[in-house]
Amino acid sequence: MKRILILVLLLAQAGVGFSQNVSVNANTQGEKFEHLWSKSVGAGRANEALRAGWLEQLEKVQEECGFETVRFHGLFHDDMFPIVEVDGKEVYNWQYIDEVFDRLLDLNVRPFVELAYFPKSMAAEDSKTIFWWKANITPGPEYQKKWYNLVEAFTQHVVDRYGIDEVRGWYFEIWNEPNLYGLFWDATKTQYFELYKASVQAVRSVDSQLKVGGPSTSNFVADDRHEGEITDTKGSTKTFTAENINDLQWKGVWIEDFLAYCAKEKLPVDFISTHPYPTDYPLDPRTGKGKDFSRNVHSTVVDIKWLNEVIKTSAYPNAEIHLTEWNTSPNSRDAMHDFLPPAAYIVRTNLESIGLTNSLAFWTFTDVFEEKGGGHSIFHGGFGMINFQGLVKPSYHAYRMLHHLGDEKLFKNDYLFVSKKSSNGKVVALAYNYPEDHYKAVPASIKKIDKYERGETRQLTMELTNLKPGTQFKLETLDKDHGNIYNSWENMGKPEPPTREQIKVLKKAAEALNTEIITVGDNGKFNINRVMSPWSVVLIEQIN
């Protein structure tokens, strides 16, 4: 006993986290679950989908991560030419949209249709714009009628082109983050609700079974800055001055008012959409300066549970939940997006969200993304799970590994998920080490990665029983030294830009996880007992 106690103390001093001994019977019938992580993924804007690199990367993530739909901004922006002038008259032009949708469907991906932004002809003459490509966000005179006609004509066109059975499987989301006054929507909350009304009536005028929803609002807040018709920066005081933001009560923006409005107007709401980033950016009304916060590791799941309760008690208790943007932060220049820690966060949060939401769409699959213009470096903190040159990041491996899971849950705890495929009975498990000493805040933008590398390790001890002797398992490990492409680029001397030969080498390094094959002995048991390094993820997959 004394020796065991000494060993325990030594391991604790070394920073090794203790875990339970897990034993799972491989012949057990599991609990069915849906792959919410594969339902949708984000991208930048519609026009970027016309590029070869964007399409090649979408094809890769569809095949290897299983994404079923893709959502992006700017479908009606002027660079898609939805309205053109012919002989002095405005006419609709769907050629560019058709090109995008045709290619998506050829890749077995459906569009998650975001209806935005205003074409110039229906925006205010002095419309405010967003992004370098200047999306129009200020409604012009008689915009509702013009917008209704545009949405109706567009909906009728896609039904005629792709067939009603196909389009009934799509989702039509109205606008993007309209609560961010002057940023994505230069009008009031009431005007957004009126835009929603015009939009869903236009879509449903074509077919009563088409799926519509909103309000596509931004991250949850813990104060009343969004309670009025437009954002009140003075309403951020509570959050800005909080000693611990995780002690505050967070809630979705506009969700309750939106549901009440739709019920009053008898409008359809097939799904609720919002963006539960685990971050916040309150302003100090005394100085006008902002602060950026990262909430704790549980925050996304807490937010989703709040959303479930609100929907359950609304007039739309059966509405689906589609969280159409999510990442470690909504900053497209957040260095953390290129590093290893988000992979463990992605795996952990998605597995904890099973049964709570229909989708949790990662923003975005690619760094072919230009809201702030082109990135200044091949690794510039872009949202994408694949960089501009096609180098996969740790976040990509997280989604690829999640996609390999089965559809029956056999076991789950704080660091391990064991599943089985109902189609063939093969067992697939995911182990991950999101270090407990980092639970207080989701990995955030940093200049140095050192403090994350110092996270606690975790002991993984698992046994699978009742397996056929000779059964083989493949283990793939994503960690600091395998699949962590930023480190490989750094070790190469950070070439900027890399040569064509260097890119070939880097692509191999990005894909190269530590791979092992373990064969089950005569006792019919698979055992694994090892220490997991901080932020590592291990895929354990039965291959025969």
Coordinates of C-alpha atoms in Angstrom, one line a residue:
M1 CA 0.0 0.0 0.0
K2 CA 2.9 2.4 0.8
R3 CA 4.5 1.7 -2.6
I4 CA 1.2 2.5 -4.3
L5 CA 0.8 5.7 -2.4
I6 CA 4.3 6.8 -3.3
L7 CA 3.6 6.0 -7.0
V8 CA 0.4 8.0 -6.9
L9 CA 2.2 11.0 -5.4
L10 CA 5.0 10.8 -8.0
L11 CA 2.5 10.6 -10.9
A12 CA 0.6 13.6 -9.4
Q13 CA 3.8 15.6 -9.3
A14 CA 4.5 14.7 -12.9
G15 CA 1.1 16.1 -13.9
V16 CA -0.5 12.8 -14.9
G17 CA -4.3 13.0 -14.6
F18 CA -6.0 9.9 -13.2
S19 CA -8.8 8.1 -15.0
Q20 CA -11.0 5.1 -14.3
N21 CA -10.3 1.7 -15.7
V22 CA -12.9 1.3 -18.5
S23 CA -14.1 -2.1 -19.6
V24 CA -16.6 -2.4 -22.5
N25 CA -18.3 -5.5 -23.8
A26 CA -18.0 -5.3 -27.6
N27 CA -21.1 -7.4 -28.0
T28 CA -23.3 -5.0 -26.1
Q29 CA -26.1 -3.4 -28.1
G30 CA -25.5 0.4 -27.9
E31 CA -27.7 3.5 -27.8
K32 CA -28.4 4.9 -31.2
F33 CA -27.2 8.5 -31.9
E34 CA -26.9 10.9 -34.8
H35 CA -23.6 12.4 -36.1
L36 CA -24.6 16.0 -35.5
W37 CA -21.1 17.2 -36.4
S38 CA -21.5 16.0 -40.0
K39 CA -24.7 17.7 -40.8
S40 CA -23.3 21.1 -41.8
V41 CA -20.2 23.2 -42.1
G42 CA -19.5 26.8 -42.9
A43 CA -17.7 28.7 -45.6
G44 CA -17.0 32.4 -46.4
R45 CA -19.2 33.7 -49.2
A46 CA -20.9 32.3 -52.3
N47 CA -18.5 33.8 -54.8
E48 CA -15.5 31.9 -53.3
A49 CA -17.3 28.7 -54.1
L50 CA -16.5 29.4 -57.8
R51 CA -12.8 28.7 -57.1
A52 CA -11.0 25.4 -57.9
G53 CA -9.2 25.3 -54.5
W54 CA -12.4 25.9 -52.6
L55 CA -14.2 23.1 -54.4
E56 CA -11.2 20.7 -54.1
Q57 CA -11.2 21.3 -50.3
L58 CA -15.0 20.8 -50.0
E59 CA -14.7 17.5 -51.9
K60 CA -12.0 16.4 -49.4
V61 CA -14.0 17.3 -46.3
Q62 CA -17.2 15.8 -47.7
E63 CA -15.4 12.5 -48.4
E64 CA -13.4 12.3 -45.2
C65 CA -15.5 14.2 -42.7
G66 CA -18.9 13.5 -44.1
F67 CA -20.3 17.0 -44.3
E68 CA -23.8 17.0 -45.7
T69 CA -24.5 20.8 -46.2
V70 CA -22.5 23.9 -46.4
R71 CA -23.6 27.5 -45.4
F72 CA -22.1 30.7 -46.7
H73 CA -22.8 34.5 -46.9
G74 CA -23.5 36.7 -49.9
L75 CA -25.8 34.6 -52.0
F76 CA -27.5 37.7 -53.3
H77 CA -24.5 39.9 -53.2
D78 CA -23.7 41.9 -56.4
D79 CA -20.7 39.6 -57.3
M80 CA -23.2 36.8 -57.8
F81 CA -25.2 39.1 -60.2
P82 CA -28.7 38.0 -59.1
I83 CA -30.1 41.1 -60.7
V84 CA -28.9 42.6 -63.9
E85 CA -30.1 45.3 -66.2
V86 CA -31.3 44.3 -69.7
D87 CA -32.7 47.0 -72.1
G88 CA -33.2 49.3 -69.2
K89 CA -35.1 46.8 -67.1
E90 CA -33.9 44.8 -64.1
V91 CA -34.1 41.0 -64.6
Y92 CA -33.1 38.1 -62.4
N93 CA -30.0 36.2 -63.3
W94 CA -29.3 32.8 -61.7
Q95 CA -26.2 31.7 -63.6
Y96 CA -23.7 32.2 -60.9
I97 CA -25.9 30.7 -58.2
D98 CA -26.6 27.8 -60.5
E99 CA -22.9 27.2 -61.0
V100 CA -22.3 27.0 -57.2
F101 CA -25.3 24.8 -56.4
D102 CA -24.7 22.5 -59.3
R103 CA -21.1 21.8 -58.2
L104 CA -22.2 21.4 -54.5
L105 CA -24.8 18.8 -55.5
D106 CA -22.2 17.0 -57.7
L107 CA -20.0 16.7 -54.6
N108 CA -23.0 15.2 -52.6
V109 CA -23.3 18.4 -50.6
R110 CA -26.5 20.4 -50.2
P111 CA -26.6 24.2 -49.7
F112 CA -27.7 25.4 -46.3
V113 CA -29.2 28.5 -47.9
E114 CA -28.6 31.8 -46.1
L115 CA -30.8 34.5 -47.7
A116 CA -28.5 37.6 -47.6
Y117 CA -27.4 40.3 -48.4
F118 CA -29.1 43.1 -50.3
P119 CA -28.4 43.5 -54.0
K120 CA -27.4 47.2 -54.6
S121 CA -30.8 47.9 -56.3
M122 CA -32.7 47.2 -53.1
A123 CA -30.3 48.6 -50.6
A124 CA -30.3 52.2 -49.4
E125 CA -28.4 54.6 -51.6
D126 CA -25.9 55.2 -48.8
S127 CA -26.1 51.7 -47.5
K128 CA -23.5 50.6 -44.9
T129 CA -21.4 47.7 -46.0
I130 CA -19.6 44.8 -44.3
F131 CA -16.3 43.0 -45.3
W132 CA -13.8 44.1 -47.9
W133 CA -16.2 42.9 -50.6
K134 CA -18.8 45.4 -49.3
A135 CA -22.0 43.5 -48.6
N136 CA -25.0 45.9 -48.4
I137 CA -26.8 45.8 -45.0
T138 CA -29.0 48.8 -45.1
P139 CA -32.5 48.3 -46.5
G140 CA -33.7 50.8 -49.1
P141 CA -37.1 52.2 -49.9
E142 CA -39.8 49.5 -50.5
Y143 CA -37.2 46.8 -49.8
Q144 CA -39.8 44.4 -48.4
K145 CA -41.7 44.1 -51.7
K146 CA -38.5 43.8 -53.7
W147 CA -37.0 41.4 -51.3
Y148 CA -40.1 39.2 -51.3
N149 CA -40.1 39.1 -55.1
L150 CA -36.4 38.2 -55.2
V151 CA -36.8 35.4 -52.7
E152 CA -39.9 34.0 -54.3
A153 CA -38.3 34.0 -57.8
F154 CA -35.1 32.4 -56.4
T155 CA -37.1 29.7 -54.6
Q156 CA -39.2 28.9 -57.6
H157 CA -36.1 28.7 -59.7
V158 CA -34.3 26.2 -57.5
V159 CA -37.4 24.1 -57.3
D160 CA -37.7 24.1 -61.1
R161 CA -34.0 23.3 -61.5
Y162 CA -33.4 20.7 -58.8
G163 CA -36.9 19.3 -58.2
I164 CA -39.2 19.7 -55.2
D165 CA -38.1 16.5 -53.5
E166 CA -34.5 17.7 -53.5
V167 CA -35.2 21.3 -52.3
R168 CA -37.5 20.1 -49.5
G169 CA -34.3 18.7 -48.0
W170 CA -32.7 22.2 -47.9
Y171 CA -32.8 24.8 -45.1
F172 CA -33.6 28.4 -45.8
E173 CA -32.1 30.7 -43.1
I174 CA -33.0 34.4 -43.0
W175 CA -30.0 36.7 -42.9
N176 CA -26.9 36.5 -40.6
E177 CA -26.4 37.9 -37.1
P178 CA -29.0 40.8 -37.5
N179 CA -28.6 41.6 -33.8
L180 CA -25.1 43.1 -34.5
Y181 CA -26.5 46.6 -35.4
G182 CA -24.4 48.4 -38.0
L183 CA -22.2 45.3 -38.6
F184 CA -24.4 42.8 -40.3
W185 CA -27.8 44.6 -40.2
D186 CA -28.3 48.3 -40.3
A187 CA -31.9 48.5 -39.1
T188 CA -33.9 47.6 -36.1
K189 CA -35.0 44.3 -34.5
T190 CA -38.5 44.9 -35.6
Q191 CA -37.4 45.5 -39.2
Y192 CA -35.5 42.2 -39.1
F193 CA -38.6 40.4 -37.9
E194 CA -40.5 42.0 -40.8
L195 CA -37.8 40.8 -43.1
Y196 CA -38.2 37.3 -41.7
K197 CA -41.9 37.5 -42.3
A198 CA -41.5 38.6 -45.9
S199 CA -38.8 35.9 -46.5
V200 CA -40.6 32.9 -45.2
Q201 CA -43.9 33.9 -46.8
A202 CA -42.0 34.1 -50.1
V203 CA -40.4 30.7 -49.7
R204 CA -43.6 29.1 -48.6
S205 CA -45.5 30.6 -51.4
V206 CA -43.6 28.2 -53.7
D207 CA -44.1 25.1 -51.5
S208 CA -45.6 24.8 -48.0
Q209 CA -43.1 22.1 -46.9
L210 CA -39.9 24.0 -47.5
K211 CA -37.9 24.5 -44.3
V212 CA -37.4 28.0 -43.0
G213 CA -35.9 29.5 -39.9
G214 CA -33.8 32.1 -38.0
P215 CA -32.9 34.4 -36.4
S216 CA -29.3 33.5 -37.0
T217 CA -28.1 35.7 -34.1
S218 CA -24.6 35.9 -32.7
N219 CA -23.0 34.5 -29.5
F220 CA -24.9 34.3 -26.2
V221 CA -24.7 37.2 -23.8
A222 CA -25.0 37.8 -20.1
D223 CA -26.4 41.3 -20.1
D224 CA -29.1 43.4 -21.8
R225 CA -27.2 45.0 -24.6
H226 CA -29.5 43.4 -27.3
E227 CA -32.8 43.9 -25.4
G228 CA -33.8 47.0 -27.4
E229 CA -34.4 47.7 -31.0
I230 CA -30.7 48.2 -31.7
T231 CA -27.5 47.3 -29.8
D232 CA -27.0 49.4 -26.6
T233 CA -23.3 49.5 -25.8
K234 CA -24.1 50.7 -22.3
G235 CA -25.8 47.4 -21.8
S236 CA -22.5 45.6 -21.8
T237 CA -21.5 47.0 -18.4
K238 CA -22.4 43.9 -16.4
T239 CA -20.3 41.6 -18.5
F240 CA -17.4 44.0 -18.9
T241 CA -17.0 44.5 -15.2
A242 CA -17.6 40.9 -14.1
E243 CA -14.8 39.3 -12.0
N244 CA -15.7 35.9 -13.4
I245 CA -17.8 35.7 -16.6
N246 CA -18.5 32.1 -16.0
D247 CA -20.6 33.0 -12.9
L248 CA -23.0 35.0 -15.0
Q249 CA -26.2 33.7 -16.6
W250 CA -25.9 33.6 -20.3
K251 CA -28.8 33.6 -22.8
G252 CA -29.4 33.5 -26.5
V253 CA -30.0 36.8 -28.3
W254 CA -33.5 37.7 -29.7
I255 CA -34.5 34.0 -29.5
E256 CA -37.5 34.5 -27.1
D257 CA -38.7 37.7 -28.8
F258 CA -38.3 36.0 -32.2
L259 CA -40.4 33.0 -31.2
A260 CA -43.1 35.3 -29.7
Y261 CA -43.3 37.4 -32.8
C262 CA -43.6 34.4 -35.1
A263 CA -46.3 32.9 -32.9
K264 CA -48.2 36.2 -33.0
E265 CA -47.9 36.6 -36.7
K266 CA -48.6 32.8 -37.3
L267 CA -45.3 32.4 -39.2
P268 CA -43.6 29.1 -39.8
V269 CA -40.4 28.3 -37.8
D270 CA -39.0 24.9 -38.8
F271 CA -35.7 25.5 -37.1
I272 CA -33.9 27.9 -34.8
S273 CA -30.5 29.1 -35.7
T274 CA -27.9 30.9 -33.7
H275 CA -24.1 31.0 -33.2
P276 CA -22.9 29.8 -29.7
Y277 CA -19.3 30.9 -29.9
P278 CA -17.7 30.4 -26.4
T279 CA -16.6 34.0 -26.4
D280 CA -17.9 37.6 -25.8
Y281 CA -16.8 41.1 -26.8
P282 CA -18.5 43.6 -24.4
L283 CA -17.7 47.3 -24.5
D284 CA -16.9 49.6 -21.7
P285 CA -19.4 52.5 -22.1
R286 CA -17.1 54.8 -20.2
T287 CA -14.2 54.5 -22.7
G288 CA -15.7 52.7 -25.7
K289 CA -13.0 50.1 -25.5
G290 CA -13.8 46.4 -25.8
K291 CA -12.6 43.3 -24.1
D292 CA -12.5 39.7 -25.5
F293 CA -13.4 36.9 -23.2
S294 CA -13.3 33.1 -23.5
R295 CA -15.9 31.2 -21.4
N296 CA -15.3 27.8 -19.9
V297 CA -15.2 24.5 -21.7
H298 CA -18.8 23.7 -20.8
S299 CA -20.3 26.9 -22.1
T300 CA -21.5 25.7 -25.5
V301 CA -23.3 22.8 -24.0
V302 CA -24.9 25.0 -21.4
D303 CA -26.0 27.4 -24.1
I304 CA -27.6 24.6 -26.1
K305 CA -29.5 23.3 -23.1
W306 CA -30.8 26.8 -22.5
L307 CA -32.0 26.9 -26.1
N308 CA -33.7 23.5 -25.7
E309 CA -35.7 24.8 -22.7
V310 CA -36.8 28.0 -24.5
I311 CA -37.9 26.1 -27.6
K312 CA -39.7 23.4 -25.6
T313 CA -41.9 26.0 -23.9
S314 CA -42.6 28.1 -27.1
A315 CA -45.2 27.8 -29.7
Y316 CA -42.7 25.7 -31.8
P317 CA -41.6 22.9 -29.5
N318 CA -40.7 20.6 -32.4
A319 CA -38.4 23.2 -34.1
E320 CA -35.0 21.8 -35.0
I321 CA -31.9 23.4 -33.7
H322 CA -29.2 24.3 -36.2
L323 CA -26.2 26.2 -34.7
T324 CA -24.9 27.5 -38.0
E325 CA -21.6 28.9 -36.8
W326 CA -19.3 27.7 -34.1
N327 CA -15.5 27.7 -33.4
T328 CA -13.2 28.5 -30.6
S329 CA -13.8 32.2 -31.4
P330 CA -15.4 34.3 -34.2
N331 CA -12.1 36.0 -35.0
S332 CA -10.7 35.2 -38.5
R333 CA -7.2 36.2 -37.2
D334 CA -7.1 34.1 -34.1
A335 CA -3.8 32.3 -34.0
M336 CA -5.3 29.5 -32.0
H337 CA -7.3 28.3 -35.0
D338 CA -4.0 27.0 -36.5
F339 CA -2.8 25.1 -33.4
L340 CA -3.5 21.7 -31.8
P341 CA -5.8 22.6 -28.8
P342 CA -9.0 23.3 -30.8
A343 CA -9.0 19.6 -31.9
A344 CA -9.6 18.3 -28.4
Y345 CA -12.2 21.1 -27.9
I346 CA -14.0 20.1 -31.1
V347 CA -14.2 16.5 -30.2
R348 CA -15.2 17.1 -26.6
T349 CA -18.0 19.6 -27.3
N350 CA -19.5 17.7 -30.2
L351 CA -19.7 14.5 -28.2
E352 CA -21.2 16.3 -25.2
S353 CA -23.8 17.8 -27.6
I354 CA -25.2 14.5 -28.8
G355 CA -29.0 14.6 -28.6
L356 CA -29.2 18.3 -27.8
T357 CA -29.0 19.8 -31.3
N358 CA -29.5 18.8 -34.9
S359 CA -26.2 20.4 -36.0
L360 CA -23.2 22.3 -34.8
A361 CA -21.6 23.8 -37.9
F362 CA -17.9 24.5 -37.7
W363 CA -17.0 27.9 -39.1
T364 CA -15.3 27.2 -41.6
F365 CA -13.9 24.3 -43.6
T366 CA -11.4 26.4 -45.5
D367 CA -9.1 29.4 -45.3
V368 CA -10.2 30.4 -48.7
F369 CA -12.1 33.1 -46.8
E370 CA -11.9 36.8 -47.3
E371 CA -14.0 38.7 -44.8
K372 CA -10.9 40.7 -43.8
G373 CA -9.2 40.2 -47.2
G374 CA -6.6 37.7 -48.0
G375 CA -4.5 36.2 -45.1
H376 CA -1.0 37.8 -44.7
S377 CA 0.5 34.4 -44.0
I378 CA -0.2 30.7 -44.9
F379 CA -1.0 30.4 -41.2
H380 CA -2.8 33.6 -40.1
G381 CA -5.3 32.3 -37.6
G382 CA -8.0 31.7 -40.3
F383 CA -11.1 29.8 -39.4
G384 CA -10.5 27.0 -41.8
M385 CA -9.7 23.4 -41.0
I386 CA -7.7 23.5 -44.2
N387 CA -5.4 26.4 -45.0
F388 CA -5.2 28.2 -48.4
Q389 CA -2.5 25.9 -49.7
G390 CA -4.5 22.8 -48.8
L391 CA -2.6 21.9 -45.6
V392 CA -5.0 20.2 -43.1
K393 CA -4.9 21.5 -39.6
P394 CA -5.6 19.6 -36.3
S395 CA -9.3 20.7 -36.5
Y396 CA -9.6 18.8 -39.7
H397 CA -8.4 15.6 -38.0
A398 CA -10.9 16.1 -35.2
Y399 CA -13.8 16.1 -37.7
R400 CA -12.3 13.2 -39.7
M401 CA -12.1 11.1 -36.5
L402 CA -15.6 12.0 -35.4
H403 CA -16.9 10.9 -38.8
H404 CA -15.3 7.4 -38.2
L405 CA -17.4 6.8 -35.1
G406 CA -20.3 4.3 -35.3
D407 CA -24.0 5.1 -34.7
E408 CA -24.4 3.2 -31.4
K409 CA -22.9 4.6 -28.1
L410 CA -21.4 1.9 -25.9
F411 CA -19.7 4.1 -23.3
K412 CA -18.9 7.7 -22.6
N413 CA -17.0 9.6 -19.9
D414 CA -15.0 12.9 -19.7
Y415 CA -12.3 11.7 -22.1
L416 CA -13.5 8.6 -23.9
F417 CA -16.3 7.7 -26.3
V418 CA -16.8 4.1 -27.4
S419 CA -19.2 3.3 -30.3
K420 CA -20.2 0.5 -32.6
K421 CA -21.4 0.5 -36.2
S422 CA -24.8 -1.1 -36.4
S423 CA -24.1 -2.0 -40.0
N424 CA -21.2 -4.4 -39.3
G425 CA -20.7 -4.5 -35.5
K426 CA -17.2 -3.0 -35.6
V427 CA -16.1 -0.9 -32.6
V428 CA -14.7 2.6 -32.9
A429 CA -13.6 4.7 -30.0
L430 CA -12.3 8.3 -29.6
A431 CA -10.1 9.2 -26.6
Y432 CA -9.1 12.8 -26.1
N433 CA -7.2 14.9 -23.5
Y434 CA -8.7 18.3 -22.9
P435 CA -6.6 19.1 -19.8
E436 CA -8.5 19.8 -16.7
D437 CA -6.3 22.7 -15.8
H438 CA -7.7 24.5 -18.9
Y439 CA -11.4 24.0 -18.2
K440 CA -11.9 27.6 -17.1
A441 CA -11.4 29.1 -20.6
V442 CA -11.6 27.7 -24.2
P443 CA -8.3 27.9 -26.0
A444 CA -7.9 31.5 -27.2
S445 CA -5.6 33.6 -29.4
I446 CA -2.1 33.7 -28.1
K447 CA 1.4 34.7 -29.3
K448 CA 3.0 31.7 -27.7
I449 CA 1.6 28.2 -27.4
D450 CA 3.8 27.3 -24.4
K451 CA 1.1 27.6 -21.7
Y452 CA -1.0 25.1 -23.6
E453 CA 1.8 22.6 -24.0
R454 CA 2.2 22.6 -20.2
G455 CA -1.3 21.2 -19.7
E456 CA -2.0 18.1 -17.7
T457 CA -1.6 14.6 -19.2
R458 CA -4.2 12.0 -18.8
Q459 CA -4.1 8.2 -18.2
L460 CA -6.0 6.2 -20.7
T461 CA -6.9 2.7 -19.6
M462 CA -9.5 0.8 -21.6
E463 CA -10.4 -2.8 -22.2
L464 CA -12.7 -4.2 -24.9
T465 CA -14.0 -7.7 -24.3
N466 CA -15.8 -10.5 -26.2
L467 CA -13.8 -9.8 -29.4
K468 CA -12.9 -12.5 -31.9
P469 CA -9.2 -13.6 -31.5
G470 CA -7.2 -12.0 -34.3
T471 CA -9.4 -8.9 -34.6
Q472 CA -7.2 -5.9 -35.4
F473 CA -7.5 -2.3 -34.3
K474 CA -5.8 0.7 -35.9
L475 CA -4.8 3.5 -33.6
E476 CA -4.2 7.0 -35.0
T477 CA -2.8 9.6 -32.6
L478 CA -3.0 13.4 -33.2
D479 CA -0.6 15.2 -30.9
K480 CA 2.1 17.9 -30.7
D481 CA 4.4 15.9 -33.0
H482 CA 1.9 14.2 -35.4
G483 CA -0.6 16.0 -37.6
N484 CA 0.2 19.3 -36.0
I485 CA 1.1 21.1 -39.2
Y486 CA 2.0 24.5 -37.7
N487 CA 4.9 22.8 -35.8
S488 CA 6.1 21.1 -39.1
W489 CA 6.0 24.5 -40.9
E490 CA 7.9 26.1 -38.0
N491 CA 10.5 23.4 -38.0
M492 CA 11.0 24.0 -41.8
G493 CA 11.8 27.6 -40.9
K494 CA 8.4 29.1 -41.6
P495 CA 8.9 29.6 -45.4
E496 CA 6.6 32.3 -46.7
P497 CA 5.4 31.3 -49.1
P498 CA 6.6 27.7 -49.3
T499 CA 7.9 26.4 -52.6
R500 CA 5.9 23.9 -54.5
E501 CA 8.3 21.1 -53.2
Q502 CA 7.9 22.4 -49.6
I503 CA 4.1 22.3 -49.9
K504 CA 4.3 18.7 -51.0
V505 CA 6.4 17.8 -47.9
L506 CA 4.1 19.8 -45.7
K507 CA 1.0 18.1 -47.0
K508 CA 2.5 14.7 -46.1
A509 CA 3.4 15.9 -42.7
A510 CA -0.1 17.4 -42.1
E511 CA -1.7 14.0 -42.9
A512 CA 0.8 11.9 -41.0
L513 CA -0.6 10.8 -37.7
N514 CA 1.1 8.3 -35.4
T515 CA -0.4 5.0 -36.6
E516 CA -0.3 1.6 -34.9
I517 CA -2.0 -1.8 -35.4
I518 CA -2.9 -3.9 -32.4
T519 CA -4.1 -7.5 -32.8
V520 CA -6.4 -9.1 -30.2
G521 CA -5.1 -12.3 -28.6
D522 CA -6.7 -15.6 -27.7
N523 CA -8.4 -14.1 -24.7
G524 CA -10.6 -12.0 -27.0
K525 CA -9.6 -8.7 -25.3
F526 CA -8.2 -5.4 -26.6
N527 CA -6.3 -3.4 -24.0
I528 CA -4.8 0.0 -24.1
N529 CA -2.9 1.6 -21.2
R530 CA -1.0 4.8 -21.9
V531 CA -0.5 8.4 -20.9
M532 CA -2.1 10.9 -23.3
S533 CA -0.3 14.2 -23.8
P534 CA -2.1 17.5 -23.5
W535 CA -4.7 18.1 -26.3
S536 CA -4.0 14.8 -28.0
V537 CA -6.8 12.8 -29.7
V538 CA -6.7 9.0 -30.4
L539 CA -8.9 7.2 -32.9
I540 CA -9.2 3.5 -32.0
E541 CA -10.9 1.7 -34.9
Q542 CA -11.6 -2.0 -35.5
I543 CA -10.5 -2.8 -39.1
N544 CA -11.5 -6.4 -39.5

